XYZ file of C-alpha atoms in Angstrom:
385
model
C -26.445 101.344 -71.151
C -27.453 103.055 -68.036
C -24.669 103.221 -64.589
C -22.860 100.490 -63.022
C -22.700 100.535 -59.023
C -19.006 99.941 -58.271
C -18.676 97.233 -54.702
C -17.587 99.044 -51.685
C -13.425 98.677 -51.932
C -13.371 99.354 -55.589
C -12.329 103.348 -56.617
C -13.444 104.760 -59.833
C -11.976 103.266 -62.415
C -11.851 99.691 -60.784
C -8.917 99.365 -58.771
C -8.362 98.050 -55.903
C -8.517 99.824 -52.302
C -6.703 98.577 -49.574
C -8.282 97.525 -46.161
C -10.118 100.373 -44.565
C -10.495 102.378 -47.466
C -13.252 103.259 -48.983
C -14.613 104.212 -52.366
C -17.090 107.372 -50.923
C -15.988 110.446 -52.033
C -17.125 112.885 -48.970
C -14.221 110.019 -47.142
C -11.943 112.245 -45.234
C -9.050 109.068 -45.423
C -6.232 108.410 -48.252
C -3.794 106.103 -48.701
C 0.065 106.771 -47.169
C 2.660 106.020 -49.127
C 5.744 104.151 -46.794
C 7.446 103.090 -49.881
C 8.444 104.594 -53.053
C 7.200 103.259 -56.315
C 8.740 103.715 -59.750
C 7.777 105.815 -62.022
C 6.862 108.803 -59.255
C 8.610 112.418 -58.909
C 10.747 111.241 -55.934
C 11.338 107.718 -56.968
C 15.076 108.387 -58.387
C 15.874 110.523 -55.112
C 14.962 107.596 -53.284
C 16.929 105.211 -54.896
C 20.046 106.568 -54.935
C 19.653 107.982 -51.350
C 18.769 103.664 -50.272
C 22.419 103.355 -52.270
C 24.309 105.910 -50.507
C 22.962 105.562 -47.316
C 24.069 101.248 -48.161
C 27.821 102.125 -49.225
C 28.011 104.461 -46.367
C 27.482 101.822 -43.889
C 29.364 99.593 -45.488
C 32.424 102.846 -45.198
C 32.886 103.981 -48.327
C 33.605 107.414 -48.150
C 31.087 110.463 -50.553
C 33.049 112.352 -52.373
C 31.784 116.521 -52.629
C 33.047 117.563 -55.462
C 30.904 114.724 -57.725
C 27.742 112.865 -54.702
C 27.380 110.459 -57.044
C 31.894 109.636 -56.661
C 31.988 106.944 -54.388
C 36.189 106.127 -52.406
C 36.997 103.648 -49.624
C 40.723 102.741 -48.709
C 41.318 99.536 -46.822
C 44.867 99.194 -46.089
C 46.755 99.136 -49.265
C 43.172 98.512 -51.143
C 41.297 101.350 -52.563
C 37.943 101.040 -54.205
C 35.723 103.208 -56.128
C 32.432 103.417 -57.614
C 30.202 105.935 -59.472
C 26.524 105.782 -59.768
C 24.545 107.453 -62.170
C 21.103 105.796 -61.703
C 21.376 102.490 -61.386
C 24.861 101.708 -63.905
C 27.882 101.573 -61.453
C 31.467 101.521 -62.620
C 33.615 99.766 -60.402
C 37.163 99.991 -59.981
C 40.511 99.714 -57.840
C 43.240 97.979 -57.629
C 42.406 94.607 -55.828
C 39.818 92.396 -57.311
C 39.713 90.431 -54.158
C 37.812 93.780 -52.580
C 36.181 94.361 -56.637
C 34.654 90.994 -56.296
C 33.496 91.251 -52.165
C 32.449 94.911 -53.409
C 30.046 92.617 -56.411
C 28.182 90.387 -53.600
C 27.387 92.261 -50.980
C 25.869 94.890 -53.819
C 24.065 91.557 -54.762
C 22.732 91.351 -51.103
C 20.939 94.191 -51.551
C 19.848 94.715 -54.248
C 19.592 92.977 -57.505
C 22.674 93.523 -59.516
C 24.155 92.463 -63.240
C 27.463 92.021 -63.196
C 28.316 92.620 -67.163
C 32.568 92.180 -66.620
C 34.854 94.442 -67.735
C 34.189 98.100 -68.529
C 33.593 98.140 -72.066
C 30.429 100.110 -73.076
C 28.632 102.746 -70.460
C 25.960 105.494 -71.125
C 26.892 105.474 -75.469
C 30.365 105.898 -74.490
C 32.597 103.147 -76.019
C 35.610 102.184 -73.186
C 39.281 100.098 -75.247
C 42.032 99.598 -72.904
C 45.295 98.665 -73.118
C 48.300 99.092 -71.646
C 49.547 102.331 -73.713
C 46.294 103.619 -71.586
C 42.443 104.406 -72.201
C 40.961 105.709 -74.979
C 36.292 106.744 -75.281
C 35.000 106.569 -77.802
C 30.925 106.732 -79.446
C 31.316 105.595 -83.074
C 27.727 103.520 -82.730
C 25.573 106.826 -81.172
C 27.842 108.891 -84.757
C 26.903 106.383 -86.665
C 23.607 106.069 -85.490
C 22.930 110.134 -86.158
C 24.630 109.936 -89.346
C 22.343 107.482 -90.410
C 19.099 108.804 -89.350
C 19.765 111.735 -91.049
C 20.349 109.696 -94.017
C 24.138 111.608 -94.921
C 25.616 108.370 -95.135
C 26.642 108.466 -98.427
C 28.000 111.981 -98.216
C 31.114 113.530 -99.169
C 33.101 113.566 -95.391
C 34.265 116.547 -94.628
C 37.430 117.893 -93.252
C 36.127 120.547 -90.072
C 33.230 120.664 -88.662
C 32.204 124.582 -89.950
C 33.411 127.302 -91.618
C 35.764 129.539 -90.872
C 33.860 132.851 -92.252
C 30.301 132.273 -91.558
C 28.405 134.408 -88.982
C 24.716 132.659 -88.142
C 22.339 134.895 -86.653
C 18.775 134.817 -86.209
C 17.691 136.518 -89.051
C 19.191 134.747 -91.640
C 17.008 131.935 -94.132
C 13.810 130.669 -94.663
C 12.278 129.364 -91.251
C 11.297 126.457 -91.089
C 8.713 123.475 -91.451
C 9.339 121.552 -89.123
C 11.747 122.910 -86.167
C 11.972 120.086 -84.113
C 13.867 118.173 -86.924
C 17.005 120.321 -86.373
C 16.147 120.135 -81.770
C 17.020 117.389 -81.789
C 19.824 116.463 -84.369
C 21.547 119.120 -82.169
C 20.432 117.564 -78.688
C 21.684 114.546 -80.456
C 25.386 116.690 -81.516
C 25.130 118.065 -77.611
C 26.522 114.860 -76.614
C 28.510 113.985 -78.802
C 30.583 116.752 -77.833
C 31.366 113.964 -74.637
C 34.343 112.386 -76.203
C 34.393 114.429 -79.988
C 35.881 118.886 -77.822
C 36.797 119.716 -81.621
C 32.889 120.492 -82.212
C 32.257 121.514 -79.265
C 32.369 125.559 -80.785
C 30.048 124.340 -83.640
C 27.567 122.812 -82.010
C 27.603 125.970 -79.306
C 26.847 127.536 -81.642
C 24.076 125.840 -83.558
C 22.984 125.744 -79.588
C 21.622 129.292 -79.649
C 18.776 128.743 -82.563
C 16.709 125.901 -80.820
C 13.362 128.678 -80.660
C 13.659 128.939 -83.894
C 15.961 127.595 -86.289
C 16.416 128.265 -89.226
C 17.289 126.451 -92.887
C 20.645 127.495 -93.090
C 21.279 126.505 -89.293
C 20.382 123.511 -90.319
C 22.812 123.622 -93.170
C 25.191 124.196 -90.650
C 24.212 121.239 -88.547
C 24.455 118.515 -91.620
C 27.354 119.702 -92.338
C 28.553 118.490 -88.845
C 27.546 115.486 -89.357
C 29.605 115.661 -92.532
C 32.387 116.041 -89.988
C 31.775 113.193 -88.104
C 31.081 111.226 -90.397
C 35.077 111.684 -92.140
C 36.605 109.637 -88.865
C 33.561 107.906 -86.930
C 34.801 105.998 -84.820
C 37.306 109.219 -83.319
C 37.659 109.356 -79.177
C 39.549 110.844 -76.567
C 41.887 108.917 -74.971
C 43.741 108.951 -71.658
C 47.633 108.484 -72.016
C 48.926 105.395 -69.576
C 52.678 107.425 -68.912
C 51.893 111.206 -68.492
C 53.099 114.058 -66.141
C 50.722 114.797 -63.302
C 50.708 117.982 -63.834
C 47.333 120.085 -64.768
C 47.450 122.751 -67.652
C 45.099 124.721 -68.958
C 44.831 127.142 -71.774
C 41.313 129.737 -71.594
C 40.816 132.310 -74.171
C 37.989 134.290 -75.345
C 36.374 135.564 -78.126
C 35.016 139.294 -77.571
C 31.871 140.264 -78.732
C 30.995 136.884 -80.535
C 27.676 136.878 -81.024
C 26.438 138.972 -83.437
C 22.497 139.345 -81.886
C 23.716 139.443 -78.233
C 27.497 141.272 -78.545
C 28.149 138.814 -75.413
C 31.512 137.381 -74.950
C 32.499 132.869 -75.192
C 34.310 131.531 -72.770
C 36.717 128.720 -74.313
C 39.400 127.087 -72.354
C 40.217 123.229 -72.338
C 42.142 120.919 -69.028
C 45.008 118.597 -69.510
C 46.285 116.635 -67.411
C 50.181 115.917 -68.519
C 48.828 115.056 -72.141
C 45.343 114.135 -71.714
C 42.245 115.907 -72.298
C 39.716 115.588 -69.530
C 37.567 118.941 -69.421
C 36.375 121.934 -71.962
C 34.106 124.232 -72.625
C 33.082 126.503 -75.349
C 30.074 128.363 -73.250
C 28.519 132.148 -73.821
C 29.179 134.275 -71.426
C 26.179 136.123 -69.442
C 26.377 139.337 -69.224
C 28.490 142.078 -71.901
C 31.954 142.589 -71.478
C 33.243 145.798 -71.864
C 36.726 144.837 -74.079
C 38.025 142.351 -74.900
C 40.712 142.112 -71.064
C 36.630 142.180 -69.106
C 35.782 138.857 -71.415
C 39.091 137.801 -70.593
C 39.315 137.681 -67.152
C 36.320 135.906 -66.915
C 37.099 133.320 -68.790
C 40.080 133.566 -66.449
C 38.171 133.118 -63.481
C 35.856 130.412 -64.915
C 38.747 128.133 -66.240
C 40.031 128.921 -62.676
C 36.642 127.735 -60.523
C 37.650 124.512 -62.934
C 40.861 123.777 -61.852
C 39.687 124.229 -57.778
C 37.031 121.273 -58.821
C 39.893 119.125 -60.252
C 41.755 119.497 -57.983
C 39.772 118.564 -55.297
C 38.434 115.793 -57.421
C 41.798 114.630 -57.118
C 42.225 114.401 -53.806
C 39.786 111.986 -54.026
C 41.113 109.939 -55.350
C 44.063 110.489 -53.288
C 46.329 111.994 -55.389
C 48.652 114.144 -54.210
C 49.102 117.454 -56.365
C 51.393 120.248 -55.289
C 52.500 122.408 -57.602
C 50.736 124.981 -59.195
C 48.390 124.396 -61.710
C 49.792 126.263 -65.236
C 46.994 128.813 -66.548
C 47.662 129.919 -69.752
C 46.762 133.175 -71.588
C 47.034 135.241 -74.916
C 46.147 138.121 -73.125
C 48.465 140.491 -71.635
C 46.522 143.208 -69.975
C 44.566 140.336 -68.731
C 47.891 138.361 -66.870
C 48.374 141.937 -65.779
C 44.550 142.478 -64.034
C 45.516 138.850 -62.247
C 48.920 140.195 -60.569
C 48.319 143.664 -59.727
C 46.341 143.842 -56.877
C 44.675 147.369 -57.170
C 40.925 148.167 -58.588
C 40.726 150.882 -60.882
C 37.504 152.052 -62.772
C 38.665 149.932 -65.841
C 38.050 146.493 -63.079
C 35.783 146.949 -60.011
C 32.759 146.018 -62.344
C 34.114 142.587 -62.451
C 35.851 142.355 -58.456
C 34.395 139.087 -57.284
C 36.105 137.965 -60.074
C 39.972 139.752 -59.939
C 39.625 138.907 -56.260
C 39.030 135.124 -56.722
C 41.892 135.110 -58.881
C 44.373 136.772 -57.339
C 43.721 134.339 -54.532
C 44.740 131.112 -56.409
C 47.376 132.960 -57.321
C 49.011 134.599 -53.531
C 47.687 130.994 -51.339
C 49.944 129.123 -55.055
C 46.759 126.939 -56.725
C 47.450 128.926 -59.940
C 50.062 129.897 -61.672
C 49.276 132.602 -64.531
C 51.349 131.920 -67.891
C 50.898 134.469 -71.376
C 51.282 132.096 -73.784
C 51.722 133.191 -77.984
C 47.753 133.373 -79.633
C 49.088 130.966 -81.960
C 50.257 128.120 -80.032
C 46.461 129.563 -78.075
C 45.190 125.424 -77.460
C 41.365 126.832 -77.359
C 41.110 128.989 -80.109
C 39.531 125.604 -81.856
C 36.627 126.622 -79.191
C 36.683 130.315 -79.783
C 36.178 130.420 -83.314
C 35.828 128.733 -86.394
C 39.522 128.029 -88.019
C 40.224 126.841 -91.696
C 41.195 124.056 -92.123
C 44.710 125.036 -91.325
C 45.189 126.632 -87.564
C 42.131 124.025 -87.229
């Protein structure tokens, strides 16, 4: 079959070119895109720019703490809007304001109103007069079923307390994608399962070269999920409006890098609203230094949450409480004098001390046995867990 000559106005793939464009390769003319197209690299940015501009022009204010969060106050009416790509949550103390906003957005964009919030980004939401419950039961059962563990025996806690995982343990997996996919799905599950945060954080360190012992530990997490797949987080409607945080650290907890682990959890009243279990970026020379780095990270989270409460028009006049079980760390935070043991963490020292002196944060000592953040610090046995 000989060469085919395309008629003028078509490109090499046979697509029709806009008027005025030539298919000649030597032509200096190019197509200028005047409107963003779906699936292009900048499409999501352009979409959010158009959506946020529409909201700002209609009287909304964009949060500085979270750019996907918008609020509008008109008299006694308060409207909150949260957007993730093209999924939107609306909340208000005025049902008429919700209806008007939905109609307005429907004139600007094509919307599908799915009614009261029950499902959002894989999260199952249930609400009653006592509070709001968030879970991922369907998602958890899908992971267990995919790994063929629906008939397995449930585990009481996610990881053995004496288990020390390392990069050199066990035999390498023939297909590491199985492990990577499983740990990636478990990471998303920690949104409503904070009690598996330590185990998943530990397992995520071996994504590059996973071994059989790592996969066995991941399967144990699944067996723990099977014990109560409908478990989630409950936000009580009756609570004291006061932020309380617990910070802890596992000094040199990683056997491969000897880096410490930062752990914290933050409560609004009795409701858990934020938590983290993450390896520190540098090696700490003492347990007090590791604890102080954890305290600085927790202080940053408290500052962000206070700013977010302000966007909700919620006043938090009292100081946020920060509990720590290290007396040495508390003395460093209260003592304005530097010495050779703390000068290399000067920025963290200044930051925490400034917040304490400004009355934003108040540090308190807590006994190690009552340290709630321990569940994010180490693999606990059944009793402490």
